[in-house]
PDB file of C-alpha atoms in Angstrom:
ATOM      1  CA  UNK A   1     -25.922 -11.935-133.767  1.00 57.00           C
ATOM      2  CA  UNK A   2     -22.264 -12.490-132.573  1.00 61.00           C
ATOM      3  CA  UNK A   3     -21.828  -9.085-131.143  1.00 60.00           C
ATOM      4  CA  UNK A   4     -25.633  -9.429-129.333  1.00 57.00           C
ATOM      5  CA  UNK A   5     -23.646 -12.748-127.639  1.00 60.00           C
ATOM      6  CA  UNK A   6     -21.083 -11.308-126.717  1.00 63.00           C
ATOM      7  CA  UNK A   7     -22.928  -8.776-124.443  1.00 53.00           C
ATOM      8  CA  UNK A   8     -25.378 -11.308-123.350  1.00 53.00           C
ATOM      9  CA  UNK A   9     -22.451 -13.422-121.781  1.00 54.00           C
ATOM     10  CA  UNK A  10     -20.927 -10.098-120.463  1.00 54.00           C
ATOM     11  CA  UNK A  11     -23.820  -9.444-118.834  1.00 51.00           C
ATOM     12  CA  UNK A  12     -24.056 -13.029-117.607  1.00 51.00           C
ATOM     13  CA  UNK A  13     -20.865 -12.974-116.071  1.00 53.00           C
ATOM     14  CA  UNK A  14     -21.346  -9.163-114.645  1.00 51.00           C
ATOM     15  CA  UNK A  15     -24.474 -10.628-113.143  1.00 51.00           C
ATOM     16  CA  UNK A  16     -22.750 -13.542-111.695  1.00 49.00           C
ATOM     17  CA  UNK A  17     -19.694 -11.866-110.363  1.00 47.00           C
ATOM     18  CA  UNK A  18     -22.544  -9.043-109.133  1.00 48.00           C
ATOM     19  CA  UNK A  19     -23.992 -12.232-106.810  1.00 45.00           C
ATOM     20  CA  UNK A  20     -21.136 -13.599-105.683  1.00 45.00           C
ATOM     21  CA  UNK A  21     -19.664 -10.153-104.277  1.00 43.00           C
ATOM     22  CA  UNK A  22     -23.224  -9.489-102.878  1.00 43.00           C
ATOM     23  CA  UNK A  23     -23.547 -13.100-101.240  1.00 45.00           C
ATOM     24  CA  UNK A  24     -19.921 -12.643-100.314  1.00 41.00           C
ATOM     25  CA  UNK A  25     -20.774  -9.504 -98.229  1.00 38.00           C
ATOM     26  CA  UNK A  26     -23.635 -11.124 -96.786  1.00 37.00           C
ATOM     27  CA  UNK A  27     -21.851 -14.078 -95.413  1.00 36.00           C
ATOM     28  CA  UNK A  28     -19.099 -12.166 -94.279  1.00 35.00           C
ATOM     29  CA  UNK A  29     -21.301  -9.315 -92.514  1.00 38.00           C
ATOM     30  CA  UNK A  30     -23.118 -12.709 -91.464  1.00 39.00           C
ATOM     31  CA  UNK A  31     -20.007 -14.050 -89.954  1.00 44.00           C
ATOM     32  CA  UNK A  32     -19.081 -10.430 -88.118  1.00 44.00           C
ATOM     33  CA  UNK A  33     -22.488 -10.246 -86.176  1.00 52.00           C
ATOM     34  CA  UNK A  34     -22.130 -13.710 -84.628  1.00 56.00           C
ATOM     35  CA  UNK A  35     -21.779 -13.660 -81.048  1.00 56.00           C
ATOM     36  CA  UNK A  36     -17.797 -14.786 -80.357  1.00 58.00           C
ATOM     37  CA  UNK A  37     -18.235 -17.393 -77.862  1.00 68.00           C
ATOM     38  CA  UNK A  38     -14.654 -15.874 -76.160  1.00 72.00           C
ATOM     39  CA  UNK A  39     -16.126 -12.761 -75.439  1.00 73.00           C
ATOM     40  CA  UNK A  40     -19.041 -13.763 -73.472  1.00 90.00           C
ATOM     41  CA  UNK A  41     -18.848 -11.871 -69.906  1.00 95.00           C
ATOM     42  CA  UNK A  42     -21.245 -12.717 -66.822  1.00 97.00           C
ATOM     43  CA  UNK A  43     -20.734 -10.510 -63.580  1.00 97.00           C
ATOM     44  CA  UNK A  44     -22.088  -8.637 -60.735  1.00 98.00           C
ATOM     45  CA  UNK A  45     -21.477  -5.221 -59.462  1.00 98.00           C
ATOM     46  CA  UNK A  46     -22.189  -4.126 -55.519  1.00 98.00           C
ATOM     47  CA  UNK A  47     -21.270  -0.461 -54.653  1.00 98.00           C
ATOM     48  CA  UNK A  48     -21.943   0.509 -51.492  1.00 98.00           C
ATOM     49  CA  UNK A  49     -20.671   4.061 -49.936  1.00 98.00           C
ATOM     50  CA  UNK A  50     -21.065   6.303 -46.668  1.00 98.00           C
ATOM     51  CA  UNK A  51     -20.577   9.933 -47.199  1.00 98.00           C
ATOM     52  CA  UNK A  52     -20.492  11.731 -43.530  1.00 98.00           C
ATOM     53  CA  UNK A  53     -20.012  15.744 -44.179  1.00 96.00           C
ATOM     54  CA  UNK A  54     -18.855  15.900 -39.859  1.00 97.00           C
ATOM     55  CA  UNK A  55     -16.985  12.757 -37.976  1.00 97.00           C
ATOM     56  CA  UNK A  56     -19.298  10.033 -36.555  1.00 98.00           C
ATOM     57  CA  UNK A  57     -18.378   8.290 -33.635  1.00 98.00           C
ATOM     58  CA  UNK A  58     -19.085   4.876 -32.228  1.00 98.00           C
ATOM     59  CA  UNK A  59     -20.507   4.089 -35.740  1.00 98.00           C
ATOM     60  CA  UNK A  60     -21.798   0.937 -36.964  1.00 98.00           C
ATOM     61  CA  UNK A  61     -24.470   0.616 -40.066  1.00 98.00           C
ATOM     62  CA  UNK A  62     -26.038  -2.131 -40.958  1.00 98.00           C
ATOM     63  CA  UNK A  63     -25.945  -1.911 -45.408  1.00 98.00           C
ATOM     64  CA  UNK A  64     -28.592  -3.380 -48.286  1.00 98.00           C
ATOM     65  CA  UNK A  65     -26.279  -6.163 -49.744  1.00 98.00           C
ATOM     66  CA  UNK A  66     -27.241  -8.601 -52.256  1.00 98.00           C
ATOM     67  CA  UNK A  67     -28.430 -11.682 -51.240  1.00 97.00           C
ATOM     68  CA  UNK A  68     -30.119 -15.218 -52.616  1.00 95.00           C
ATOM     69  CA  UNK A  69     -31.751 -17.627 -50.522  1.00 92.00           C
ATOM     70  CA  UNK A  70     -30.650 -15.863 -47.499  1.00 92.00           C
ATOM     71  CA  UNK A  71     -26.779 -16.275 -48.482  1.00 95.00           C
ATOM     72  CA  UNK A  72     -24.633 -13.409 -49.361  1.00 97.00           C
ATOM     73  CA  UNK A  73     -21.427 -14.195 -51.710  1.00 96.00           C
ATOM     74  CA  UNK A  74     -20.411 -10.082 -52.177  1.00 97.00           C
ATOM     75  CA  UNK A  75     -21.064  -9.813 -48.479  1.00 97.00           C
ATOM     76  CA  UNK A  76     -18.949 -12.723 -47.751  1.00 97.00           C
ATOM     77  CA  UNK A  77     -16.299 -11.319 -50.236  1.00 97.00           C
ATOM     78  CA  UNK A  78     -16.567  -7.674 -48.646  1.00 97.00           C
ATOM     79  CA  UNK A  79     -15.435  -9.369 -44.929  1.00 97.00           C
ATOM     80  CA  UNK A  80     -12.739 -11.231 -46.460  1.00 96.00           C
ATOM     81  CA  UNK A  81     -11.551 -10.946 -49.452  1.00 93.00           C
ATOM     82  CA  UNK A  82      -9.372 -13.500 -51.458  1.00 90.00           C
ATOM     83  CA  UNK A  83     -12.796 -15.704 -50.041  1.00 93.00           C
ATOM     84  CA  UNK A  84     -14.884 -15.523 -52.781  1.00 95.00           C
ATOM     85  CA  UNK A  85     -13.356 -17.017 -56.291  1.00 95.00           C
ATOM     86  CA  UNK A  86     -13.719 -14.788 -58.768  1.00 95.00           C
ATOM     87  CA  UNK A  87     -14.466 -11.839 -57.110  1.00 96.00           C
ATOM     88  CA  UNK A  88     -12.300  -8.376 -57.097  1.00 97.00           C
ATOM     89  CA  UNK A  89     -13.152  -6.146 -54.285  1.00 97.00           C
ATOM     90  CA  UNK A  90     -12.001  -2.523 -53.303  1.00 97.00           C
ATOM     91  CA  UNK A  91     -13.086  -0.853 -49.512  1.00 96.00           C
ATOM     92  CA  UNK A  92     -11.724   1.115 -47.537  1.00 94.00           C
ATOM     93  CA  UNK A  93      -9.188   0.171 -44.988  1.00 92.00           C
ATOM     94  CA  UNK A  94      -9.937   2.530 -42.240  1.00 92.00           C
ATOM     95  CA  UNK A  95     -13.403   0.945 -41.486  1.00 96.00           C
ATOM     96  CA  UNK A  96     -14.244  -3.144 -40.361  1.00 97.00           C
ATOM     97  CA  UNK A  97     -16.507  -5.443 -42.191  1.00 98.00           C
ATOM     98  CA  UNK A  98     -19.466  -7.917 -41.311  1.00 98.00           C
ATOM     99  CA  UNK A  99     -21.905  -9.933 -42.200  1.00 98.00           C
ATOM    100  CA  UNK A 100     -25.212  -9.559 -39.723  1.00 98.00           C
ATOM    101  CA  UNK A 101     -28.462 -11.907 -39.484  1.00 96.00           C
ATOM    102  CA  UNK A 102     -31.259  -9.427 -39.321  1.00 94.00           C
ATOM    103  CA  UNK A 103     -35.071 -10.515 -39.346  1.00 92.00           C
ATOM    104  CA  UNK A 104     -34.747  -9.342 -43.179  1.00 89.00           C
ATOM    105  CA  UNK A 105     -32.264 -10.744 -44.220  1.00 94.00           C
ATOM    106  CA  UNK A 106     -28.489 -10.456 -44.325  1.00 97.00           C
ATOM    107  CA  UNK A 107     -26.854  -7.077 -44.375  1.00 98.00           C
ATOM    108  CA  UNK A 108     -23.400  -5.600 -44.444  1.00 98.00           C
ATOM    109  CA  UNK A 109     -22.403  -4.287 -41.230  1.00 98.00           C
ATOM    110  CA  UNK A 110     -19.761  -1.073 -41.057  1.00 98.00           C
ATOM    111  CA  UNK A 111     -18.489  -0.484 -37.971  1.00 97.00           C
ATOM    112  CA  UNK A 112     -15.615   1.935 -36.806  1.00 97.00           C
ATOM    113  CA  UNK A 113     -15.182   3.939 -33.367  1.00 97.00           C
ATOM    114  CA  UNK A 114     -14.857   7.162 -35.534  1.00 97.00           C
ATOM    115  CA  UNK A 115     -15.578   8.043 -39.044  1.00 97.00           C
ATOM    116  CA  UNK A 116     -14.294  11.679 -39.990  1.00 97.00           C
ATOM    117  CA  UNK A 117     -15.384  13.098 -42.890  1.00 96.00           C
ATOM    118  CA  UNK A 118     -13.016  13.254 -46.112  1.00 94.00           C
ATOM    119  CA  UNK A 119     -12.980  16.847 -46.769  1.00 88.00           C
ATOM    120  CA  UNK A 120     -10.597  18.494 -49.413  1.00 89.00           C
ATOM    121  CA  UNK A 121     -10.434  21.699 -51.326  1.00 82.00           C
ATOM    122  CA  UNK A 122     -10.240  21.825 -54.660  1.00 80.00           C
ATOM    123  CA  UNK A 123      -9.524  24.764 -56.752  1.00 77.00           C
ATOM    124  CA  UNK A 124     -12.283  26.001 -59.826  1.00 70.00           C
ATOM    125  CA  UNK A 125     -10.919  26.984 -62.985  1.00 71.00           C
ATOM    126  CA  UNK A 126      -9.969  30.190 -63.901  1.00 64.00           C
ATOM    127  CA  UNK A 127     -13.331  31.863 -64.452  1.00 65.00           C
ATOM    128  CA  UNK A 128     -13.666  34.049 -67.875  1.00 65.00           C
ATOM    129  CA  UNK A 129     -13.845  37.729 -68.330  1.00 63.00           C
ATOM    130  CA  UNK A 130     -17.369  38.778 -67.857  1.00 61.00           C
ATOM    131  CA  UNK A 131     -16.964  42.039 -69.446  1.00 59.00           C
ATOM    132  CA  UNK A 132     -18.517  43.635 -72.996  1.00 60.00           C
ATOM    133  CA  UNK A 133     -16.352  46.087 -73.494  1.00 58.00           C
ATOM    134  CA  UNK A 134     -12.535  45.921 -74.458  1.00 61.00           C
ATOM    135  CA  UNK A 135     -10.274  45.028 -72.156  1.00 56.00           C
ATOM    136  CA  UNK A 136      -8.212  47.602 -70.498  1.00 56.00           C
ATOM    137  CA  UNK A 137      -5.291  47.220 -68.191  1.00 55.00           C
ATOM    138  CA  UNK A 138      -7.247  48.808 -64.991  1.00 57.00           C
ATOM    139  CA  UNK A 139      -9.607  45.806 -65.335  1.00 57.00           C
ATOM    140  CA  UNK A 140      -8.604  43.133 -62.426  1.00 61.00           C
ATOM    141  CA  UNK A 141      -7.644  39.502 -63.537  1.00 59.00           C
ATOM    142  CA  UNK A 142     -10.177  36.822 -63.089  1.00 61.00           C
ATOM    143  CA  UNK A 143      -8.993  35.031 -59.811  1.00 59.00           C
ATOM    144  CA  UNK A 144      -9.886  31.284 -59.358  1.00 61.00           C
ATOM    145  CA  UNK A 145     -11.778  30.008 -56.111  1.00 67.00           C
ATOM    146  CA  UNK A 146     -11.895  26.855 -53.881  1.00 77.00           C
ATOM    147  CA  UNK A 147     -14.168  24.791 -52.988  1.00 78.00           C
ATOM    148  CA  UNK A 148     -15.179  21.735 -50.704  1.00 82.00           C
ATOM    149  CA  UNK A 149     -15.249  18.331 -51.632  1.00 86.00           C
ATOM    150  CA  UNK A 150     -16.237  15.296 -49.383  1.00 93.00           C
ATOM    151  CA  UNK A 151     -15.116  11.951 -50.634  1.00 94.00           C
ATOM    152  CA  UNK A 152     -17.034   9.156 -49.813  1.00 97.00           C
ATOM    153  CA  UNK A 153     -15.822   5.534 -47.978  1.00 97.00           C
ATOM    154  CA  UNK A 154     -16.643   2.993 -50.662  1.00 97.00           C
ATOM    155  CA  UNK A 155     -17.147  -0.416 -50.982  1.00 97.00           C
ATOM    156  CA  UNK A 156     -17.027  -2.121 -54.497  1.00 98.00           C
ATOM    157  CA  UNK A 157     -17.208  -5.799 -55.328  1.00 98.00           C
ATOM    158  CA  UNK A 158     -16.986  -7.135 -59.093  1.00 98.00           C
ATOM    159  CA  UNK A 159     -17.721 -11.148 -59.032  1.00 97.00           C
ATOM    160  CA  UNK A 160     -17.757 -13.020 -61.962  1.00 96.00           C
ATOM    161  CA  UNK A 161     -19.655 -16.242 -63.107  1.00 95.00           C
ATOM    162  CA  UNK A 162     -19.729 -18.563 -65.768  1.00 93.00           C
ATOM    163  CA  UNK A 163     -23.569 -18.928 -65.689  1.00 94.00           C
ATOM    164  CA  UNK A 164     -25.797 -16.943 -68.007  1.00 96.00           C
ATOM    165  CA  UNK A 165     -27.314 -14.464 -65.280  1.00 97.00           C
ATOM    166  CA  UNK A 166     -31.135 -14.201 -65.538  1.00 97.00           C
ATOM    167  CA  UNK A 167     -31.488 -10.292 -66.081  1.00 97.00           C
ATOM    168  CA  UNK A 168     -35.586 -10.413 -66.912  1.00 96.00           C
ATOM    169  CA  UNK A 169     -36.582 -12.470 -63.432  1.00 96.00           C
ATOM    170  CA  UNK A 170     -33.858 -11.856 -61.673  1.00 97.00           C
ATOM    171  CA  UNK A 171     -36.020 -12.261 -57.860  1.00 95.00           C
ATOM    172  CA  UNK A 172     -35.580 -15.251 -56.621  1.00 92.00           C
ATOM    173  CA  UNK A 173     -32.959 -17.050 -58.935  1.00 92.00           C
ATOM    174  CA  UNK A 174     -30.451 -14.097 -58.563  1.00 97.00           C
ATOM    175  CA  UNK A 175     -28.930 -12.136 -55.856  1.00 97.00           C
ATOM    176  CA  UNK A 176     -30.765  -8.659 -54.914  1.00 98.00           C
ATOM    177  CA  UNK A 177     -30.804  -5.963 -52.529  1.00 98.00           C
ATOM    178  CA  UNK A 178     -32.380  -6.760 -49.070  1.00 97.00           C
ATOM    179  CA  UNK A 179     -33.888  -5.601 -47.214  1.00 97.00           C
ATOM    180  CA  UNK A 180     -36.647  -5.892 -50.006  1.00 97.00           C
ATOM    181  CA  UNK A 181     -40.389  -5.496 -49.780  1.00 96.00           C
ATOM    182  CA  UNK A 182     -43.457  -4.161 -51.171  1.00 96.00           C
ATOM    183  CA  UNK A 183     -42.163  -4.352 -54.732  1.00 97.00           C
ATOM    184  CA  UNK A 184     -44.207  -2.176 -57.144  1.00 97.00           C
ATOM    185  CA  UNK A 185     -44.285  -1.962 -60.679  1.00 97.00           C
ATOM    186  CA  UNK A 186     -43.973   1.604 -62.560  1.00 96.00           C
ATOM    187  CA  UNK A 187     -43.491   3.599 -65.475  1.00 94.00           C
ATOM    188  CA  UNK A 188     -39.524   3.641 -66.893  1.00 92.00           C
ATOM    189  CA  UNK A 189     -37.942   6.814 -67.016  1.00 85.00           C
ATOM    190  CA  UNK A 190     -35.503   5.629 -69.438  1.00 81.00           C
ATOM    191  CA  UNK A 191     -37.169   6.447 -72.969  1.00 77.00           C
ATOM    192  CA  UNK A 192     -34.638   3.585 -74.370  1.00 77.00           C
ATOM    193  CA  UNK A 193     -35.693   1.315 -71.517  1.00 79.00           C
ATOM    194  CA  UNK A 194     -37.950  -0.763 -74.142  1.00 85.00           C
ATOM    195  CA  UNK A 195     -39.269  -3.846 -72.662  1.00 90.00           C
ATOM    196  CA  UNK A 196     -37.390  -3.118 -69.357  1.00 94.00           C
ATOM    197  CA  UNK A 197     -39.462  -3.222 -65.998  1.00 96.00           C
ATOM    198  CA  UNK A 198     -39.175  -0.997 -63.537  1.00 97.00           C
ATOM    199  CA  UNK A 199     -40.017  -1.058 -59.810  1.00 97.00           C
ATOM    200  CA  UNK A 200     -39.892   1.012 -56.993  1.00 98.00           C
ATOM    201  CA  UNK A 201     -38.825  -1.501 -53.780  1.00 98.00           C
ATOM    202  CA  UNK A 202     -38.800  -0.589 -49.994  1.00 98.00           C
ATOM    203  CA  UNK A 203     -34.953  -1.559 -48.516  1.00 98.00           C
ATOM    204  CA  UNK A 204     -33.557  -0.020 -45.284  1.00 98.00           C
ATOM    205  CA  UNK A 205     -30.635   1.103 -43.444  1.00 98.00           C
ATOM    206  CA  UNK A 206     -29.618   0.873 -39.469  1.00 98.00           C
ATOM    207  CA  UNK A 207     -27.471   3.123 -38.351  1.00 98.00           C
ATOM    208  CA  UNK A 208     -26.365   3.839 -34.814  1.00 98.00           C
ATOM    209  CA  UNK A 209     -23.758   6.804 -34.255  1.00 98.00           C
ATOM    210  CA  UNK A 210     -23.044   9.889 -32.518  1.00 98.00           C
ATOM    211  CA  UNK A 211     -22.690  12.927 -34.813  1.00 97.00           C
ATOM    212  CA  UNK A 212     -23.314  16.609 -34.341  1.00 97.00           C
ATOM    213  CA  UNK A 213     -26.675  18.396 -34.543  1.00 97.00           C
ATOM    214  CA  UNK A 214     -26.195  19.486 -38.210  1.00 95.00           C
ATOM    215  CA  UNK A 215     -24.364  16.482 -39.402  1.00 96.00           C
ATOM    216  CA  UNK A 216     -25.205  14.907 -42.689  1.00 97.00           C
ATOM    217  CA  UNK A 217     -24.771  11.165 -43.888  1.00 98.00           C
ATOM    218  CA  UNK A 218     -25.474  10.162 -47.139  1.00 98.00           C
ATOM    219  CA  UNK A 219     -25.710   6.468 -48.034  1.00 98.00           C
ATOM    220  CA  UNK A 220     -25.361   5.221 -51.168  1.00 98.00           C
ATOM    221  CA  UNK A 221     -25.923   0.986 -52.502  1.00 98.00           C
ATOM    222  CA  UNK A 222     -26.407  -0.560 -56.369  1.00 98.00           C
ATOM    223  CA  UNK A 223     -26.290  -3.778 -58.028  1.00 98.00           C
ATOM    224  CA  UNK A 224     -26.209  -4.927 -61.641  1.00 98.00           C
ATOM    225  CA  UNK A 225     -26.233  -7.824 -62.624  1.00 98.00           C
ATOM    226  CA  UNK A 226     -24.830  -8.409 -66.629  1.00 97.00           C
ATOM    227  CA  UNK A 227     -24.089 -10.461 -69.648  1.00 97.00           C
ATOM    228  CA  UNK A 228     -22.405  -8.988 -72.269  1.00 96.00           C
ATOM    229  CA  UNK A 229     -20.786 -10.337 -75.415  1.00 96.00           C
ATOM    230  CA  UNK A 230     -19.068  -9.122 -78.446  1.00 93.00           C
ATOM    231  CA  UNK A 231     -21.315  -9.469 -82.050  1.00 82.00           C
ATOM    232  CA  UNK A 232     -20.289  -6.657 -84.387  1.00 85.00           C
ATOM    233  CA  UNK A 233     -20.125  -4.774 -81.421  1.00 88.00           C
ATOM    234  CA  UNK A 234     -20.644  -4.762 -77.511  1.00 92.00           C
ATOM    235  CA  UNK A 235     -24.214  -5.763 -76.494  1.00 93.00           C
ATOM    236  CA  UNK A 236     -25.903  -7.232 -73.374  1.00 96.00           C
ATOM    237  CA  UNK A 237     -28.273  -7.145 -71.009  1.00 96.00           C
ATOM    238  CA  UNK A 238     -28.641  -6.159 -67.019  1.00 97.00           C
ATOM    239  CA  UNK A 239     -30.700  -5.656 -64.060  1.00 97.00           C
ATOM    240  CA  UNK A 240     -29.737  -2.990 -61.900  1.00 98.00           C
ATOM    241  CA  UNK A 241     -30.945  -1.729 -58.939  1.00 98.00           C
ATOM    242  CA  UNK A 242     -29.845   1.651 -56.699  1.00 98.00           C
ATOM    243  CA  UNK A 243     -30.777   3.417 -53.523  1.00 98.00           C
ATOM    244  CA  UNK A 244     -29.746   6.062 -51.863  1.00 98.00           C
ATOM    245  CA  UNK A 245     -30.879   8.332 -48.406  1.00 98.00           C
ATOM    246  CA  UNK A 246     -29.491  11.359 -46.139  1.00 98.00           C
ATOM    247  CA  UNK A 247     -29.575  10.802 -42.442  1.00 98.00           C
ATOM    248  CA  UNK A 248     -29.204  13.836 -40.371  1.00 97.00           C
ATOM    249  CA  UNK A 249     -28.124  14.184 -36.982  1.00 97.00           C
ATOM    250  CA  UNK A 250     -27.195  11.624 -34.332  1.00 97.00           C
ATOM    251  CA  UNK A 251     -29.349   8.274 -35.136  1.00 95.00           C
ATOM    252  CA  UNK A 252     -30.076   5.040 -33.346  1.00 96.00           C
ATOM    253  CA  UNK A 253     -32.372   2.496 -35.271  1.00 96.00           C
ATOM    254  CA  UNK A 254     -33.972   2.017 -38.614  1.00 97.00           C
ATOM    255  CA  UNK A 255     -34.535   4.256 -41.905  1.00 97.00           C
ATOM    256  CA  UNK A 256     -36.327   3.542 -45.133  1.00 97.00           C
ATOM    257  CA  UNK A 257     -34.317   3.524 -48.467  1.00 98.00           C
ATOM    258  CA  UNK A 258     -36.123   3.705 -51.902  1.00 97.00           C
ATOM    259  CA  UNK A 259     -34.820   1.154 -54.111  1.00 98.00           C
ATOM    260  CA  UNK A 260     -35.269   1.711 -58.191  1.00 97.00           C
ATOM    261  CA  UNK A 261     -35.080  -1.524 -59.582  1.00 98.00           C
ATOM    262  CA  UNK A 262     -34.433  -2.128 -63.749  1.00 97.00           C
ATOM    263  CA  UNK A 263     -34.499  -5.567 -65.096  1.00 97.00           C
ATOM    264  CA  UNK A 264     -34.883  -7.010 -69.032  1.00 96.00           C
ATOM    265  CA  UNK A 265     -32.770  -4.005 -69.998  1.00 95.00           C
ATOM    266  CA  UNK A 266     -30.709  -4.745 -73.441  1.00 94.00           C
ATOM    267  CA  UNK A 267     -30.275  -6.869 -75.831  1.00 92.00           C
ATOM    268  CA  UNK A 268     -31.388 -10.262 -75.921  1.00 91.00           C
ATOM    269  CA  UNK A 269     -30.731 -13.311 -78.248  1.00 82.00           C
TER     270      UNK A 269
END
């Protein structure tokens, strides 16, 4: 009977040392999957770019920018920048910056009295032997080519906020892309999109510049809008929207853009 005690109490005590390590792990991996209040993060992104393949002259383009209640704080921060608290901004120097009332809103006017294109070459790597057979010393050594690269002019804006951006209604309480209209609700491509919706949103462009025959523009806007936080791990969720369209030729007036539109992507508490 003493010795049937004995391992009764050592399994007693294997059991509760057993709980305590288990409930120890679970508190502690617990503890690691808390949000840390430090890390939380709230920002917008604008991106904006014009990629001319020939030099425009007498340019100026009117831009999607994002917008709220007919106020534009990237916009403001793209004309002058040190404006806007909080906000980091990048363009380039060689072009000049407004902000323009148009019947649908706001927009981000470019303007410059030429606009060249940013061609470079770059060389390709060294291509590899394409032959079966062994290698012999008549056989010529793969020579590297060059190509053509056109850089785009680029306009990015980072602003931060200390509010919790609404990323599943963002219209209306946030700042998106206008021109916006005729918002319609479709299928996401994203297979990991999960409760995401997408749209498909009609935006525009003006541009008025002289260009030759064969010339071609492409222009290029997003916006996200984000939260993210540290919990085990980087999560978060966004809204994002992108459009982009390639003007050919000279042009004087107004052109469609195709807006994709995301929102309720990520992880939620």
């Amino acid at each position: 009977m003493p010795a049937r005690r004995t391992v009764l109490a050592v399994v007693a005590v294997a059991l509760v040392v057993f709980a305590a390590v288990v409930g120890g792990a679970v508190v502690l991996f617990w503890n690691f999957t808390q949000p840390v209040e430090e890390s939380y993060t709230h920002e917008y992104e604008y991106r904006a770019s014009v990629t001319p393949n020939a030099t425009l002259t007498n340019a100026t383009l009117y831009l999607p920018v994002p917008a709220a209640a007919n106020e534009t704080r990237v916009g403001a921060a793209v004309v002058d920048p040190g404006s806007v608290p909080n906000a980091s901004v990048t363009r380039d120097a060689n072009l000049s910056y407004a902000v323009v009332d148009t019947p649908a809103g706001p927009m981000l006017a470019v303007d410059a009295a030429r606009i060249p294109a940013k061609t470079r070459t770059v060389s390709d790597p060294t291509p590899l032997p394409t032959s079966d057979g062994p290698t012999t010393t008549a056989d010529p050594a793969p020579v590297p080519g060059n190509h053509s690269v056109t850089d785009p002019y680029t306009v990015v804006v980072t602003l931060r906020t200390n509010h919790t951006i609404d990323t599943r209604s963002p219209v209306g309480d946030e700042p998106v892309l206008v021109p916006r209209r005729n918002a319609t609700v479709v299928s996401c491509d994203d297979p990991g999109a999960g409760d995401a919706t997408c749209r498909h949103v009609e935006s525009a462009v003006y541009a008025d510049y002289d260009a030759p025959a064969n010339a071609g523009v492409e222009v290029f806007v997003s916006l996200t809008g984000s939260n993210w936080w540290f919990a085990g791990g980087w999560t978060g969720n966004e809204y994002h929207q992108y459009g982009s369209v390639e003007l050919t030729g000279s042009h004087d007036g107004w052109t469609p853009v195709n807006v994709t539109e995301r929102v309720g992507f990520g992880t939620y508490r």
